[in-house]
One Martini backbone bead per residue (centre of mass of N, CA, C, O) as a GRO file, in nm:
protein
  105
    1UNK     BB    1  -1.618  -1.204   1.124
    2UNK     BB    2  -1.573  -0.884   1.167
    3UNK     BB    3  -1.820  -0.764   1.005
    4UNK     BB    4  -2.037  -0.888   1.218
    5UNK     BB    5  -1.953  -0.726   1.444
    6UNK     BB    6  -2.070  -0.441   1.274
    7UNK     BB    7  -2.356  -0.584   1.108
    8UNK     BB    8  -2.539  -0.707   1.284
    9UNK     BB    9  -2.740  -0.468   1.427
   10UNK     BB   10  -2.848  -0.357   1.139
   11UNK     BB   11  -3.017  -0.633   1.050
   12UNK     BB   12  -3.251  -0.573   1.270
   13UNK     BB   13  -3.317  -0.329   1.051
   14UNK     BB   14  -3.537  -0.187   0.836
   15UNK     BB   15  -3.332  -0.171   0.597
   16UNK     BB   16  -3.268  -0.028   0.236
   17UNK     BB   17  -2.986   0.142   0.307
   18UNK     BB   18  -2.614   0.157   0.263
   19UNK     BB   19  -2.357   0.380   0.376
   20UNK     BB   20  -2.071   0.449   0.275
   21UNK     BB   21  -1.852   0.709   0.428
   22UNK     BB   22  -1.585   0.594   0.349
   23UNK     BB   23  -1.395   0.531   0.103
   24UNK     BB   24  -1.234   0.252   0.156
   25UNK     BB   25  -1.488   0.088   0.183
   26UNK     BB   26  -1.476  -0.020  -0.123
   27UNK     BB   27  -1.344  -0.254  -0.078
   28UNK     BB   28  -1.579  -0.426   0.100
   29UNK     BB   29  -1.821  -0.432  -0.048
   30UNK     BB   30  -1.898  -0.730  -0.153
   31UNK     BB   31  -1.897  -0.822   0.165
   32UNK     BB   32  -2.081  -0.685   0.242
   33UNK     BB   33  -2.353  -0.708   0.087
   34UNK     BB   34  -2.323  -1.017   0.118
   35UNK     BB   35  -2.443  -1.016   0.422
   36UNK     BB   36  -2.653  -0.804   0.407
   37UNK     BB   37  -2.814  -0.850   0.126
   38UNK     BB   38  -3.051  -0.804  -0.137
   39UNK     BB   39  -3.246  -0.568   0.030
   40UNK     BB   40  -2.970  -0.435   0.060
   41UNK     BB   41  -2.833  -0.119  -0.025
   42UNK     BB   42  -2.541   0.015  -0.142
   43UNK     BB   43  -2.327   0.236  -0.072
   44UNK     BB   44  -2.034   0.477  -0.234
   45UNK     BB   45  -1.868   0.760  -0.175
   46UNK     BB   46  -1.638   0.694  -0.372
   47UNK     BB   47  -1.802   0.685  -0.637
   48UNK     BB   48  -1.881   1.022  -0.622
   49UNK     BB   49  -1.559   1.071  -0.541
   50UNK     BB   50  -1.495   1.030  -0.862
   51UNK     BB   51  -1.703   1.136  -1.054
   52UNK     BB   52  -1.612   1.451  -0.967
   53UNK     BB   53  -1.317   1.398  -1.083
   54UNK     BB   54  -1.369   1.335  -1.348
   55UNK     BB   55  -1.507   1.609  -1.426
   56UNK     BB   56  -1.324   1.810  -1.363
   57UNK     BB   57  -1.077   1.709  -1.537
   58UNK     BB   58  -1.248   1.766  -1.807
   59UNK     BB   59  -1.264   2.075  -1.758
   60UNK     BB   60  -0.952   2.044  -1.665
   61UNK     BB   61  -0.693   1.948  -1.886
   62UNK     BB   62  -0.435   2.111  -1.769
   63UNK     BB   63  -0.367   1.920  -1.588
   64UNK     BB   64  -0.196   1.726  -1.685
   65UNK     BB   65   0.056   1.856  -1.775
   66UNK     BB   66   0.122   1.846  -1.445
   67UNK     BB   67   0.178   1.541  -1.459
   68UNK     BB   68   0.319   1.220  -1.393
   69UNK     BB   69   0.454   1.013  -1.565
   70UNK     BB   70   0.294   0.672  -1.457
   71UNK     BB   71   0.286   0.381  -1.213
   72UNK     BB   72   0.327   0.469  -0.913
   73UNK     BB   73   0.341   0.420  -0.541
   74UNK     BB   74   0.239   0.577  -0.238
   75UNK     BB   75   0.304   0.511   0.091
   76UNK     BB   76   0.124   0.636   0.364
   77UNK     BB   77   0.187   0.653   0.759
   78UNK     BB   78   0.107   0.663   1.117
   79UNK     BB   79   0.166   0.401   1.145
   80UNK     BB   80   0.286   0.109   1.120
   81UNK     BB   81   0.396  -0.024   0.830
   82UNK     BB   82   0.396  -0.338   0.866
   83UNK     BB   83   0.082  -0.330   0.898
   84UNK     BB   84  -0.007  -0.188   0.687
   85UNK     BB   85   0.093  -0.419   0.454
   86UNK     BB   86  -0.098  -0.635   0.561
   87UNK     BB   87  -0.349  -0.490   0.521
   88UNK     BB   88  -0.319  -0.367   0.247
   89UNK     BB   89  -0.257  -0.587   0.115
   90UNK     BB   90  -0.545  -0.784   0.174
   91UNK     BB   91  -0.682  -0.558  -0.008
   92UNK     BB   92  -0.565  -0.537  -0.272
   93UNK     BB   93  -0.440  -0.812  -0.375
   94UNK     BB   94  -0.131  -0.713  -0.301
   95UNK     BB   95   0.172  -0.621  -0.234
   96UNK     BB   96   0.357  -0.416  -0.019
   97UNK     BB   97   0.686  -0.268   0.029
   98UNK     BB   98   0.626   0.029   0.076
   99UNK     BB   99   0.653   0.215   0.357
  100UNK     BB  100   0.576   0.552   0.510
  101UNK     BB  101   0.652   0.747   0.783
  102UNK     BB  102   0.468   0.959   0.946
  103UNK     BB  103   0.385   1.299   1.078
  104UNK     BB  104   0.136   1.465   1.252
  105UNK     BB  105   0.081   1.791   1.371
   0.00000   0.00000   0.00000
């Protein structure tokens, strides 16, 4: 499990707290919890800033009516579109069809 070798070094410390701060990393979130064990409490940075965006949008209802209505989603990657999909598909658990490759300058 990659997972092992990057959190393996962590559990040799008297950790009482563990934050990810990274969003995506709540995708992982309940796989890390489970290996760091029931005494290391987990937090998602992504937690935070969703609750954050939720109260902002609540205060400005304004936006919605500049939203889009649907359900659609976009992709993009500064990386291989392929490597993309097969990892993206493998957090989210279902497929991802198409992906656009992007360029940061």
């Amino acid at each position: 499990m990659i997972l092992k070798k990057y959190l393996h070094q962590l559990k040799t410390y008297n950790l009482d707290t563990l934050i990810l701060g990274c969003t995506h990393y709540s995708l992982l979130k309940k796989i890390i919890e489970k290996y760091m064990g029931k005494r290391i409490r987990v937090f998602c940075s992504s937690d935070c800033a969703t609750r954050k965006l939720v109260d902002y949008l609540k205060r400005h209802p304004e936006i919605e009516q500049q939203l889009e209505k649907g359900d659609s989603i976009t992709f993009y990657s500064t990386d291989d579109p392929e490597k993309f999909k097969k990892l993206g598909s493998l957090f989210l658990g279902k497929q991802i069809k198409e992906v656009e490759k992007v360029k940061l300058d």
